[in-house]
Amino acid sequence: MRASDRAYEALREDIVEWRLLPGQVLGEVEQSERFGISRTPIREALSRLTADGLAEAHRGRGVVVSQVSLEDVRALFELREALDCRAARLAARRRDPVAFQGLAAELEAVVAQLHGPGTDRAGYYDLVERMDRAIDEATANPYLTAAQRSLRLHLARVRKLSRTNPDRLARAAAEHAQIARAIADGSEEIAEAATRVHLANSLQAVLTTPVREWVQPAPPLEAAG
Amino acid sequence: MRASDRAYEALREDIVEWRLLPGQVLGEVEQSERFGISRTPIREALSRLTADGLAEAHRGRGVVVSQVSLEDVRALFELREALDCRAARLAARRRDPVAFQGLAAELEAVVAQLHGPGTDRAGYYDLVERMDRAIDEATANPYLTAAQRSLRLHLARVRKLSRTNPDRLARAAAEHAQIARAIADGSEEIAEAATRVHLANSLQAVLTTPVREWVQPAPPLEAAG
DNA sequence: GCCGGGAACTGTGTATACAATGTCCCTGTA
DNA sequence: TACAGGGACATTGTATACACAGTTCCCGGC
C-alpha cells in the first residue's frame, strides 16, 4: 500500500473519530514528521481530504479540518433523504431477494437482542454497513454509490458527535429491518416510505441528543473570513 | 493561479469536450511536457480528474480517460432525478421569487426566439447555467451543491456526445421556464413534477439522438480486466 | 496609544533526482 | 504452436531542494 494511502486513511479516521478537531491545522511538514514520510505523499493525502470536504485549504496558512454545524446536519440529512430514498427504490426494483431477506432476518434478531440485556453496538453497526453495501450493489449505479460514499463519510463524523441511546438503537434496527423487508419484497413505495421514516427519526434523535459541543473549543485560528 | 489548477482545468475541458477520448492515456511526463511544467502539479491535476471520475488510475500504466456507456447515461439520469427533484423542491421552499421570475421571463423569451429564425444555442446554455447556479444558491445546501457539481461534469460530457436538435432545444427551454415559474411561485410539488418531466424528456432525447460513437474508436489499451 | 511599514519566518508551490513496481516483449522449451 | 520465465523498459511513488507568497510580529512614527 502506498504511503499516501496510509496517511490519507489515518487522517480521515482521525477526523471522523474527532481525534482531530475542526479548526486544527494540518501542516505538511508536521504531518510528514508524524508519519515518517516526506511531504509529497502527505500533500496527496491532504488533497484528498480537501476533496472529501473533511478539510479546507487556506492559502498561506495550510489545510485545516472543516467545521461541522447544526446547519450542516440539516443539509446532510436533506441530501441523504434524496439519495437514500432513491437508492431504496432502485434496490427494491433490481433486488436480490435472498440477500435482503437474510439482512432483514439478521436485523430482526438484533432488535430482539437489543430489547434484551446486552446491546451489541458494534454488531449492529457492522450489519448496517453490510446493508449499505448491499443497497449499493443492488442499485447498480456507480455515480449514486460515489455520492453515497462521500455523504456517509460526513454522516459518520456527525454520528460520532453524540451517543445514540439504546432505545433509539433498537428502534433504528427495527426501521432498518422494515426497509430490508420492503426491498426483499420488491415494494418500491414501501421501501422509500420506510427510508423516509427512518431518516426523520434519525434526524430527530441527533437533534435532541445532547452533543459534546456544537461549537468546538476555540480553534487555533482566529475566526478568519 | 497555480500551475496545477491550469493543468486540471485544461485537461477537464479536453475530456468534457471530447478532445481527449476515453481510453486515452494521460502520462505524467507527456502532460508535463505539453504544459511546460513539472510532474508534480500534473500529478495533482490527474488526481483531481480521477476523483471526479473523469479518469481512472491504472498502476504501472498511467491515468486513462474513463469510458462512457449507455449504462452510464442511465445511471447519471437516475442520480440526476434524485438530486434535481430535491433541489427544485428546496429552491421552491426557500425561494428568491424575484430571481426566478426573472429567469422564467428570460427563458420564455428564449422559447419565443427559438421558435423564430435563429437558434442562439450559446445564449440558452448560458441561461441554463445561471439557473443552475440560482437553484444551488436557493437550496442553501453545500453538500447537495457539491454532488450536483460532480454530476454536471459528467452530464456535460454526455451532452456533448450528441447534437440536440432545435425542436428539442425549444421544448427544453419551455420546460425550464415552467420549472423556474414553479419555483418563483413556491410550488414545491409543481417544481418537482416539472423537473421530473424535463428529465424524462431529456433522457428520451439523448437516447434517440444519433451519437458519434457509443463505443469509442479502439482505445490504445487492450481491454484489460 | 494607535496606525503603518518592513523584515523575518512559516508554509506552500514547483522542480528534479532516485527508488520501486508493473508491463511488455522476447526467448527458450515442451 | 502455446506457454512459462526472465529481462529490459516505461511509469509511477517518494524524497529532497529551492523559490515564492502570505502571515505575523516588531519597530518607528504620528
Short mmCIF file of C-alpha atoms (C1' of nucleotides) in Angstrom, two decimals:
data_model
loop_
_atom_site.label_atom_id
_atom_site.label_comp_id
_atom_site.label_asym_id
_atom_site.label_seq_id
_atom_site.Cartn_x
_atom_site.Cartn_y
_atom_site.Cartn_z
CA MET A 1 0.00 0.00 0.00
CA ARG A 2 1.21 3.48 -0.81
CA ALA A 3 2.42 5.84 1.87
CA SER A 4 -0.08 8.45 0.71
CA ASP A 5 -2.93 5.96 1.14
CA ARG A 6 -1.89 5.14 4.68
CA ALA A 7 -1.63 8.82 5.55
CA TYR A 8 -4.99 9.57 3.95
CA GLU A 9 -6.80 6.81 5.79
CA ALA A 10 -5.19 7.60 9.10
CA LEU A 11 -6.01 11.30 8.84
CA ARG A 12 -9.55 10.55 7.66
CA GLU A 13 -10.11 8.25 10.63
CA ASP A 14 -8.69 10.88 12.97
CA ILE A 15 -11.11 13.48 11.65
CA VAL A 16 -14.16 11.20 11.62
CA GLU A 17 -13.38 9.96 15.13
CA TRP A 18 -12.94 13.52 16.38
CA ARG A 19 -9.33 12.94 17.36
CA LEU A 20 -8.56 15.86 15.08
CA LEU A 21 -10.97 18.69 15.88
CA PRO A 22 -12.39 21.29 13.48
CA GLY A 23 -10.05 24.22 13.04
CA GLN A 24 -6.99 22.06 13.61
CA VAL A 25 -4.21 22.97 11.19
CA LEU A 26 -2.66 20.09 9.28
CA GLY A 27 0.76 21.37 8.28
CA GLU A 28 2.60 19.39 5.64
CA VAL A 29 5.91 19.32 7.46
CA GLU A 30 4.27 18.48 10.79
CA GLN A 31 2.28 15.58 9.32
CA SER A 32 5.21 14.28 7.29
CA GLU A 33 7.22 14.06 10.51
CA ARG A 34 4.33 12.36 12.30
CA PHE A 35 4.04 9.61 9.68
CA GLY A 36 7.74 9.42 8.97
CA ILE A 37 7.29 10.07 5.26
CA SER A 38 8.08 13.02 3.05
CA ARG A 39 5.85 15.94 2.16
CA THR A 40 4.87 14.60 -1.25
CA PRO A 41 2.54 11.77 -0.17
CA ILE A 42 1.23 14.00 2.63
CA ARG A 43 0.27 16.59 0.06
CA GLU A 44 -1.70 13.99 -1.84
CA ALA A 45 -3.45 12.81 1.31
CA LEU A 46 -4.39 16.38 2.23
CA SER A 47 -5.69 16.99 -1.28
CA ARG A 48 -7.98 14.00 -0.99
CA LEU A 49 -9.24 15.12 2.41
CA THR A 50 -9.97 18.53 0.94
CA ALA A 51 -11.80 16.95 -2.00
CA ASP A 52 -13.85 14.92 0.50
CA GLY A 53 -14.83 18.11 2.29
CA LEU A 54 -13.29 16.96 5.57
CA ALA A 55 -10.68 19.72 5.36
CA GLU A 56 -10.29 23.07 3.68
CA ALA A 57 -7.22 24.68 2.15
CA HIS A 58 -6.35 28.15 3.38
CA ARG A 59 -3.77 29.87 1.24
CA GLY A 60 -0.67 30.64 3.19
CA ARG A 61 -1.94 29.01 6.34
CA GLY A 62 -2.30 25.39 5.43
CA VAL A 63 -5.05 22.80 5.41
CA VAL A 64 -7.47 22.92 8.33
CA VAL A 65 -10.08 20.41 9.50
CA SER A 66 -13.52 21.60 8.40
CA GLN A 67 -16.19 22.75 10.83
CA VAL A 68 -19.49 20.97 11.42
CA SER A 69 -22.53 22.95 12.47
CA LEU A 70 -26.19 22.26 13.08
CA GLU A 71 -26.81 23.74 9.63
CA ASP A 72 -24.52 21.06 8.21
CA VAL A 73 -26.53 18.32 9.89
CA ARG A 74 -29.71 19.64 8.32
CA ALA A 75 -28.02 19.86 4.93
CA LEU A 76 -26.55 16.37 5.22
CA PHE A 77 -29.90 14.84 6.05
CA GLU A 78 -31.53 16.69 3.18
CA LEU A 79 -29.07 15.19 0.76
CA ARG A 80 -29.36 11.84 2.48
CA GLU A 81 -33.10 11.80 2.01
CA ALA A 82 -32.66 12.42 -1.70
CA LEU A 83 -30.04 9.70 -2.11
CA ASP A 84 -31.26 7.05 0.31
CA CYS A 85 -34.87 7.20 -0.86
CA ARG A 86 -33.82 6.84 -4.46
CA ALA A 87 -31.39 4.06 -3.56
CA ALA A 88 -34.07 2.17 -1.64
CA ARG A 89 -36.44 2.41 -4.60
CA LEU A 90 -33.82 1.19 -7.04
CA ALA A 91 -32.75 -1.61 -4.73
CA ALA A 92 -36.36 -2.74 -4.46
CA ARG A 93 -36.66 -2.68 -8.24
CA ARG A 94 -33.43 -4.56 -9.01
CA ARG A 95 -33.43 -6.54 -5.84
CA ASP A 96 -31.52 -9.58 -4.75
CA PRO A 97 -34.36 -11.09 -2.63
CA VAL A 98 -32.22 -13.64 -0.86
CA ALA A 99 -29.64 -11.13 0.31
CA PHE A 100 -32.22 -8.72 1.68
CA GLN A 101 -34.31 -11.45 3.30
CA GLY A 102 -31.16 -12.51 5.08
CA LEU A 103 -30.42 -8.95 6.18
CA ALA A 104 -33.99 -8.49 7.38
CA ALA A 105 -33.76 -11.66 9.44
CA GLU A 106 -30.45 -10.63 10.97
CA LEU A 107 -31.79 -7.19 11.77
CA GLU A 108 -34.87 -8.62 13.43
CA ALA A 109 -32.61 -10.81 15.52
CA VAL A 110 -30.69 -7.73 16.56
CA VAL A 111 -33.91 -5.98 17.50
CA ALA A 112 -34.87 -8.86 19.77
CA GLN A 113 -31.39 -8.88 21.28
CA LEU A 114 -31.35 -5.14 21.86
CA HIS A 115 -34.61 -5.44 23.77
CA GLY A 116 -32.86 -7.92 26.00
CA PRO A 117 -29.96 -7.34 28.37
CA GLY A 118 -26.91 -6.52 26.30
CA THR A 119 -26.53 -4.01 23.49
CA ASP A 120 -24.14 -5.18 20.83
CA ARG A 121 -23.48 -1.81 19.22
CA ALA A 122 -20.58 -2.99 17.08
CA GLY A 123 -22.58 -5.90 15.70
CA TYR A 124 -25.45 -3.62 14.76
CA TYR A 125 -23.27 -1.02 13.09
CA ASP A 126 -21.49 -3.73 11.16
CA LEU A 127 -24.83 -5.05 9.98
CA VAL A 128 -25.94 -1.61 8.85
CA GLU A 129 -22.71 -1.26 6.92
CA ARG A 130 -23.36 -4.54 5.16
CA MET A 131 -26.85 -3.39 4.30
CA ASP A 132 -25.46 -0.17 2.85
CA ARG A 133 -23.15 -2.21 0.69
CA ALA A 134 -25.98 -4.50 -0.39
CA ILE A 135 -28.07 -1.50 -1.41
CA ASP A 136 -25.15 -0.02 -3.34
CA GLU A 137 -24.75 -3.28 -5.16
CA ALA A 138 -28.47 -3.59 -5.88
CA THR A 139 -28.79 -0.07 -7.24
CA ALA A 140 -26.04 -0.89 -9.72
CA ASN A 141 -25.33 2.80 -10.10
CA PRO A 142 -21.70 3.78 -9.61
CA TYR A 143 -22.46 7.51 -9.62
CA LEU A 144 -25.08 7.15 -6.91
CA THR A 145 -22.72 4.94 -4.92
CA ALA A 146 -19.94 7.51 -5.19
CA ALA A 147 -22.24 10.24 -3.92
CA GLN A 148 -23.28 7.97 -1.06
CA ARG A 149 -19.69 7.28 -0.12
CA SER A 150 -18.92 10.95 0.27
CA LEU A 151 -22.10 11.57 2.20
CA ARG A 152 -21.57 8.65 4.58
CA LEU A 153 -18.15 9.99 5.46
CA HIS A 154 -19.68 13.17 6.79
CA LEU A 155 -22.57 11.36 8.44
CA ALA A 156 -20.16 9.08 10.26
CA ARG A 157 -18.44 12.14 11.66
CA VAL A 158 -21.74 13.66 12.79
CA ARG A 159 -22.92 10.38 14.29
CA LYS A 160 -19.82 10.17 16.45
CA LEU A 161 -20.71 13.54 17.87
CA SER A 162 -23.50 12.17 20.04
CA ARG A 163 -24.02 8.84 21.72
CA THR A 164 -27.16 7.16 20.39
CA ASN A 165 -29.24 5.93 23.29
CA PRO A 166 -30.16 2.22 23.49
CA ASP A 167 -33.87 2.74 22.89
CA ARG A 168 -33.22 4.65 19.73
CA LEU A 169 -30.75 1.98 18.64
CA ALA A 170 -33.40 -0.72 18.94
CA ARG A 171 -35.94 1.33 17.05
CA ALA A 172 -33.41 2.16 14.36
CA ALA A 173 -32.71 -1.54 13.93
CA ALA A 174 -36.43 -2.20 13.57
CA GLU A 175 -36.68 0.54 10.95
CA HIS A 176 -33.77 -0.94 9.04
CA ALA A 177 -35.43 -4.35 9.18
CA GLN A 178 -38.56 -2.81 7.73
CA ILE A 179 -36.59 -1.30 4.86
CA ALA A 180 -34.78 -4.56 4.14
CA ARG A 181 -38.07 -6.45 4.14
CA ALA A 182 -39.64 -3.98 1.72
CA ILE A 183 -36.66 -4.25 -0.61
CA ALA A 184 -36.75 -8.03 -0.45
CA ASP A 185 -40.45 -7.88 -1.35
CA GLY A 186 -39.77 -5.54 -4.23
CA SER A 187 -42.12 -2.90 -2.80
CA GLU A 188 -40.62 0.33 -4.08
CA GLU A 189 -43.15 2.60 -2.44
CA ILE A 190 -42.82 0.94 0.94
CA ALA A 191 -39.04 0.88 0.72
CA GLU A 192 -38.95 4.59 0.05
CA ALA A 193 -41.54 5.42 2.70
CA ALA A 194 -39.77 3.31 5.32
CA THR A 195 -36.50 5.03 4.46
CA ARG A 196 -38.11 8.42 4.83
CA VAL A 197 -39.50 7.45 8.23
CA HIS A 198 -36.13 6.15 9.35
CA LEU A 199 -34.35 9.33 8.31
CA ALA A 200 -36.87 11.57 10.02
CA ASN A 201 -36.46 9.61 13.25
CA SER A 202 -32.68 9.57 12.96
CA LEU A 203 -32.52 13.31 12.44
CA GLN A 204 -34.85 13.82 15.35
CA ALA A 205 -32.62 11.64 17.52
CA VAL A 206 -29.48 13.51 16.52
CA LEU A 207 -31.06 16.89 17.13
CA THR A 208 -32.45 16.01 20.56
CA THR A 209 -29.44 14.12 21.86
CA PRO A 210 -27.04 16.20 23.89
CA VAL A 211 -23.85 16.59 21.91
CA ARG A 212 -20.31 17.14 23.06
CA GLU A 213 -20.06 20.68 21.85
CA TRP A 214 -21.61 22.11 18.73
CA VAL A 215 -19.21 24.95 18.83
CA GLN A 216 -15.79 23.40 19.15
CA PRO A 217 -13.27 24.67 21.69
CA ALA A 218 -11.70 27.81 20.31
CA PRO A 219 -9.88 26.73 17.16
CA PRO A 220 -6.19 27.52 16.85
CA LEU A 221 -7.03 30.01 14.10
CA GLU A 222 -8.75 33.28 14.74
CA ALA A 223 -12.19 33.47 13.15
CA ALA A 224 -10.87 34.37 9.73
CA GLY A 225 -13.24 35.47 6.97
CA MET B 1 -3.37 30.87 -10.50
CA ARG B 2 -1.46 27.70 -9.72
CA ALA B 3 0.05 25.60 -12.45
CA SER B 4 -1.83 22.53 -11.20
CA ASP B 5 -5.11 24.44 -11.48
CA ARG B 6 -4.43 25.42 -15.05
CA ALA B 7 -3.49 21.86 -15.98
CA TYR B 8 -6.56 20.48 -14.23
CA GLU B 9 -8.98 22.83 -15.94
CA ALA B 10 -7.40 22.36 -19.34
CA LEU B 11 -7.46 18.58 -19.06
CA ARG B 12 -11.02 18.62 -17.72
CA GLU B 13 -12.16 20.75 -20.63
CA ASP B 14 -10.38 18.45 -23.05
CA ILE B 15 -12.17 15.43 -21.66
CA VAL B 16 -15.62 17.05 -21.45
CA GLU B 17 -15.26 18.41 -25.00
CA TRP B 18 -14.19 15.00 -26.29
CA ARG B 19 -10.81 16.29 -27.44
CA LEU B 20 -9.38 13.58 -25.21
CA LEU B 21 -11.22 10.34 -25.94
CA PRO B 22 -11.98 7.52 -23.48
CA GLY B 23 -9.09 5.12 -23.19
CA GLN B 24 -6.55 7.84 -23.89
CA VAL B 25 -3.54 7.52 -21.62
CA LEU B 26 -2.50 10.65 -19.73
CA GLY B 27 1.13 10.07 -18.91
CA GLU B 28 2.67 12.32 -16.30
CA VAL B 29 5.81 13.04 -18.27
CA GLU B 30 3.90 13.53 -21.52
CA GLN B 31 1.45 16.01 -19.96
CA SER B 32 4.16 17.85 -18.06
CA GLU B 33 5.94 18.45 -21.37
CA ARG B 34 2.70 19.56 -23.01
CA PHE B 35 2.02 22.19 -20.36
CA GLY B 36 5.64 23.09 -19.82
CA ILE B 37 5.51 22.35 -16.09
CA SER B 38 6.95 19.58 -13.97
CA ARG B 39 5.36 16.31 -12.97
CA THR B 40 4.33 17.46 -9.50
CA PRO B 41 1.45 19.79 -10.44
CA ILE B 42 0.44 17.37 -13.22
CA ARG B 43 0.12 14.62 -10.63
CA GLU B 44 -2.21 16.81 -8.62
CA ALA B 45 -4.32 17.62 -11.68
CA LEU B 46 -4.58 13.94 -12.58
CA SER B 47 -5.55 13.08 -9.01
CA ARG B 48 -8.39 15.56 -9.16
CA LEU B 49 -9.57 14.21 -12.51
CA THR B 50 -9.54 10.73 -11.03
CA ALA B 51 -11.50 11.91 -8.01
CA ASP B 52 -14.03 13.49 -10.38
CA GLY B 53 -14.43 10.17 -12.14
CA LEU B 54 -13.32 11.58 -15.47
CA ALA B 55 -10.22 9.40 -15.42
CA GLU B 56 -9.05 6.20 -13.79
CA ALA B 57 -5.63 5.32 -12.41
CA HIS B 58 -4.02 2.11 -13.64
CA ARG B 59 -0.93 1.21 -11.70
CA GLY B 60 2.07 0.86 -13.92
CA ARG B 61 0.21 2.07 -16.97
CA GLY B 62 -0.87 5.55 -16.08
CA VAL B 63 -4.10 7.50 -15.81
CA VAL B 64 -6.59 6.88 -18.60
CA VAL B 65 -9.69 8.83 -19.60
CA SER B 66 -12.77 6.99 -18.36
CA GLN B 67 -15.28 5.33 -20.64
CA VAL B 68 -18.89 6.41 -21.05
CA SER B 69 -21.52 3.86 -21.95
CA LEU B 70 -25.29 3.80 -22.38
CA GLU B 71 -25.40 2.26 -18.92
CA ASP B 72 -23.61 5.34 -17.59
CA VAL B 73 -26.21 7.62 -19.16
CA ARG B 74 -28.98 5.71 -17.43
CA ALA B 75 -27.12 5.84 -14.13
CA LEU B 76 -26.37 9.54 -14.48
CA PHE B 77 -30.01 10.39 -15.14
CA GLU B 78 -31.09 8.28 -12.18
CA LEU B 79 -28.85 10.25 -9.88
CA ARG B 80 -29.86 13.46 -11.56
CA GLU B 81 -33.52 12.76 -10.91
CA ALA B 82 -32.79 12.28 -7.23
CA LEU B 83 -30.72 15.46 -6.94
CA ASP B 84 -32.57 17.79 -9.29
CA CYS B 85 -36.01 16.94 -7.95
CA ARG B 86 -34.88 17.53 -4.41
CA ALA B 87 -33.10 20.72 -5.40
CA ALA B 88 -36.18 22.03 -7.18
CA ARG B 89 -38.31 21.36 -4.11
CA LEU B 90 -35.85 23.08 -1.80
CA ALA B 91 -35.46 26.02 -4.13
CA ALA B 92 -39.24 26.43 -4.23
CA ARG B 93 -39.34 26.32 -0.45
CA ARG B 94 -36.50 28.80 0.16
CA ARG B 95 -37.07 30.73 -2.97
CA ASP B 96 -35.85 34.08 -4.16
CA PRO B 97 -39.01 34.98 -6.13
CA VAL B 98 -37.51 37.91 -8.00
CA ALA B 99 -34.54 35.93 -9.30
CA PHE B 100 -36.66 33.06 -10.56
CA GLN B 101 -39.31 35.31 -12.06
CA GLY B 102 -36.53 36.97 -13.98
CA LEU B 103 -35.14 33.64 -15.13
CA ALA B 104 -38.61 32.47 -16.16
CA ALA B 105 -39.13 35.62 -18.21
CA GLU B 106 -35.76 35.25 -19.90
CA LEU B 107 -36.43 31.60 -20.65
CA GLU B 108 -39.80 32.39 -22.15
CA ALA B 109 -38.12 34.97 -24.35
CA VAL B 110 -35.67 32.32 -25.48
CA VAL B 111 -38.55 29.97 -26.28
CA ALA B 112 -40.15 32.59 -28.48
CA GLN B 113 -36.84 33.29 -30.15
CA LEU B 114 -36.11 29.62 -30.75
CA HIS B 115 -39.43 29.25 -32.49
CA GLY B 116 -38.30 32.03 -34.80
CA PRO B 117 -35.45 32.00 -37.31
CA GLY B 118 -32.21 31.81 -35.38
CA THR B 119 -31.21 29.44 -32.60
CA ASP B 120 -28.96 31.08 -30.05
CA ARG B 121 -27.59 27.92 -28.50
CA ALA B 122 -24.88 29.65 -26.51
CA GLY B 123 -27.34 32.13 -25.04
CA TYR B 124 -29.66 29.33 -23.97
CA TYR B 125 -26.94 27.23 -22.41
CA ASP B 126 -25.64 30.24 -20.55
CA LEU B 127 -29.12 30.88 -19.22
CA VAL B 128 -29.47 27.28 -18.04
CA GLU B 129 -26.14 27.59 -16.27
CA ARG B 130 -27.32 30.70 -14.47
CA MET B 131 -30.48 28.88 -13.45
CA ASP B 132 -28.43 26.00 -12.08
CA ARG B 133 -26.44 28.47 -10.02
CA ALA B 134 -29.61 30.16 -8.81
CA ILE B 135 -31.02 26.81 -7.70
CA ASP B 136 -27.78 25.95 -5.92
CA GLU B 137 -27.96 29.23 -4.10
CA ALA B 138 -31.61 28.80 -3.21
CA THR B 139 -31.16 25.29 -1.84
CA ALA B 140 -28.51 26.65 0.51
CA ASN B 141 -27.06 23.16 0.83
CA PRO B 142 -23.33 22.92 0.14
CA TYR B 143 -23.36 19.12 0.18
CA LEU B 144 -26.13 18.95 -2.39
CA THR B 145 -24.35 21.56 -4.48
CA ALA B 146 -21.11 19.59 -4.37
CA ALA B 147 -22.90 16.47 -5.54
CA GLN B 148 -24.52 18.46 -8.33
CA ARG B 149 -21.17 19.85 -9.44
CA SER B 150 -19.71 16.40 -9.88
CA LEU B 151 -22.82 15.16 -11.65
CA ARG B 152 -23.00 18.11 -14.05
CA LEU B 153 -19.43 17.46 -15.11
CA HIS B 154 -20.37 14.03 -16.37
CA LEU B 155 -23.64 15.24 -17.86
CA ALA B 156 -21.82 17.94 -19.79
CA ARG B 157 -19.61 15.27 -21.29
CA VAL B 158 -22.58 13.13 -22.27
CA ARG B 159 -24.46 16.10 -23.70
CA LYS B 160 -21.57 16.93 -25.99
CA LEU B 161 -21.83 13.43 -27.38
CA SER B 162 -24.92 14.21 -29.44
CA ARG B 163 -26.18 17.37 -31.06
CA THR B 164 -29.52 18.39 -29.55
CA ASN B 165 -31.94 19.18 -32.35
CA PRO B 166 -33.56 22.64 -32.46
CA ASP B 167 -37.07 21.41 -31.69
CA ARG B 168 -35.89 19.68 -28.57
CA LEU B 169 -33.96 22.78 -27.60
CA ALA B 170 -37.09 24.91 -27.75
CA ARG B 171 -39.08 22.40 -25.74
CA ALA B 172 -36.32 22.11 -23.18
CA ALA B 173 -36.33 25.87 -22.77
CA ALA B 174 -40.08 25.79 -22.24
CA GLU B 175 -39.65 23.07 -19.62
CA HIS B 176 -37.02 25.10 -17.84
CA ALA B 177 -39.31 28.12 -17.89
CA GLN B 178 -42.01 26.00 -16.30
CA ILE B 179 -39.64 24.92 -13.54
CA ALA B 180 -38.47 28.47 -12.89
CA ARG B 181 -42.06 29.67 -12.74
CA ALA B 182 -43.00 26.96 -10.25
CA ILE B 183 -40.02 27.81 -8.05
CA ALA B 184 -40.86 31.51 -8.20
CA ASP B 185 -44.41 30.64 -7.13
CA GLY B 186 -43.15 28.49 -4.29
CA SER B 187 -44.99 25.45 -5.62
CA GLU B 188 -42.84 22.59 -4.42
CA GLU B 189 -44.94 19.85 -5.94
CA ILE B 190 -45.11 21.52 -9.33
CA ALA B 191 -41.42 22.33 -9.31
CA GLU B 192 -40.57 18.70 -8.66
CA ALA B 193 -43.06 17.38 -11.18
CA ALA B 194 -41.88 19.78 -13.87
CA THR B 195 -38.30 18.73 -13.18
CA ARG B 196 -39.24 15.08 -13.50
CA VAL B 197 -40.94 15.75 -16.81
CA HIS B 198 -37.96 17.68 -18.09
CA LEU B 199 -35.55 14.92 -17.15
CA ALA B 200 -37.67 12.22 -18.75
CA ASN B 201 -37.80 14.21 -21.98
CA SER B 202 -34.09 14.97 -21.88
CA LEU B 203 -33.17 11.34 -21.38
CA GLN B 204 -35.51 10.37 -24.19
CA ALA B 205 -33.84 12.94 -26.45
CA VAL B 206 -30.35 11.73 -25.61
CA LEU B 207 -31.27 8.11 -26.17
CA THR B 208 -32.98 8.68 -29.52
CA THR B 209 -30.45 11.12 -30.96
CA PRO B 210 -27.77 9.53 -33.10
CA VAL B 211 -24.49 9.81 -31.27
CA ARG B 212 -20.95 9.99 -32.58
CA GLU B 213 -19.96 6.56 -31.43
CA TRP B 214 -21.02 4.85 -28.23
CA VAL B 215 -18.12 2.56 -28.47
CA GLN B 216 -15.13 4.76 -28.99
CA PRO B 217 -12.52 4.00 -31.64
CA ALA B 218 -10.30 1.26 -30.35
CA PRO B 219 -8.56 2.66 -27.29
CA PRO B 220 -4.77 2.49 -27.15
CA LEU B 221 -5.04 -0.02 -24.33
CA GLU B 222 -6.24 -3.53 -24.79
CA ALA B 223 -9.43 -4.34 -22.90
CA ALA B 224 -7.73 -5.11 -19.64
CA GLY B 225 -9.77 -6.87 -16.95
"C1'" DG C 1 -1.97 54.67 22.33
"C1'" DC C 2 -2.77 53.72 17.57
"C1'" DC C 3 -1.51 53.14 12.82
"C1'" DG C 4 1.62 51.93 9.06
"C1'" DG C 5 5.52 49.70 7.05
"C1'" DG C 6 9.01 46.37 6.68
"C1'" DA C 7 11.54 42.25 7.72
"C1'" DA C 8 11.78 37.61 9.22
"C1'" DC C 9 9.53 33.42 9.34
"C1'" DT C 10 6.49 29.88 8.27
"C1'" DG C 11 4.46 27.13 4.84
"C1'" DT C 12 3.04 26.05 0.34
"C1'" DG C 13 4.14 25.55 -4.92
"C1'" DT C 14 7.27 23.61 -8.09
"C1'" DA C 15 11.30 21.21 -9.90
"C1'" DT C 16 14.26 17.38 -10.07
"C1'" DA C 17 16.56 13.03 -8.68
"C1'" DC C 18 16.12 8.42 -7.17
"C1'" DA C 19 13.67 4.05 -5.93
"C1'" DA C 20 10.16 0.67 -6.56
"C1'" DT C 21 6.96 -1.67 -9.31
"C1'" DG C 22 4.27 -3.21 -13.11
"C1'" DT C 23 4.12 -4.17 -18.11
"C1'" DC C 24 5.50 -5.88 -22.35
"C1'" DC C 25 8.25 -8.43 -25.32
"C1'" DC C 26 11.40 -11.77 -26.41
"C1'" DT C 27 13.22 -16.18 -25.97
"C1'" DG C 28 13.50 -20.90 -24.77
"C1'" DT C 29 11.20 -25.09 -24.04
"C1'" DA C 30 7.63 -28.58 -24.02
"C1'" DT D 1 2.32 -23.64 -31.56
"C1'" DA D 2 1.34 -22.48 -26.93
"C1'" DC D 3 3.05 -21.29 -22.60
"C1'" DA D 4 6.27 -20.01 -18.98
"C1'" DG D 5 10.04 -17.27 -17.47
"C1'" DG D 6 13.17 -13.56 -17.44
"C1'" DG D 7 14.87 -9.16 -18.53
"C1'" DA D 8 14.58 -4.52 -20.38
"C1'" DC D 9 11.65 -0.63 -20.47
"C1'" DA D 10 8.28 2.51 -19.05
"C1'" DT D 11 5.74 4.71 -15.50
"C1'" DT D 12 4.52 5.74 -11.11
"C1'" DG D 13 5.78 6.55 -5.98
"C1'" DT D 14 8.73 9.01 -2.87
"C1'" DA D 15 12.38 12.07 -1.23
"C1'" DT D 16 14.64 16.35 -1.23
"C1'" DA D 17 15.96 21.08 -2.64
"C1'" DC D 18 14.69 25.57 -3.87
"C1'" DA D 19 11.62 29.59 -4.90
"C1'" DC D 20 7.79 32.29 -3.84
"C1'" DA D 21 3.84 34.01 -1.25
"C1'" DG D 22 1.34 35.07 2.84
"C1'" DT D 23 1.30 35.99 7.62
"C1'" DT D 24 2.87 37.68 11.69
"C1'" DC D 25 5.36 40.42 14.66
"C1'" DC D 26 8.16 44.20 15.80
"C1'" DC D 27 9.64 48.83 15.39
"C1'" DG D 28 9.20 53.55 14.25
"C1'" DG D 29 6.35 57.49 13.51
"C1'" DC D 30 2.32 60.19 14.41
#
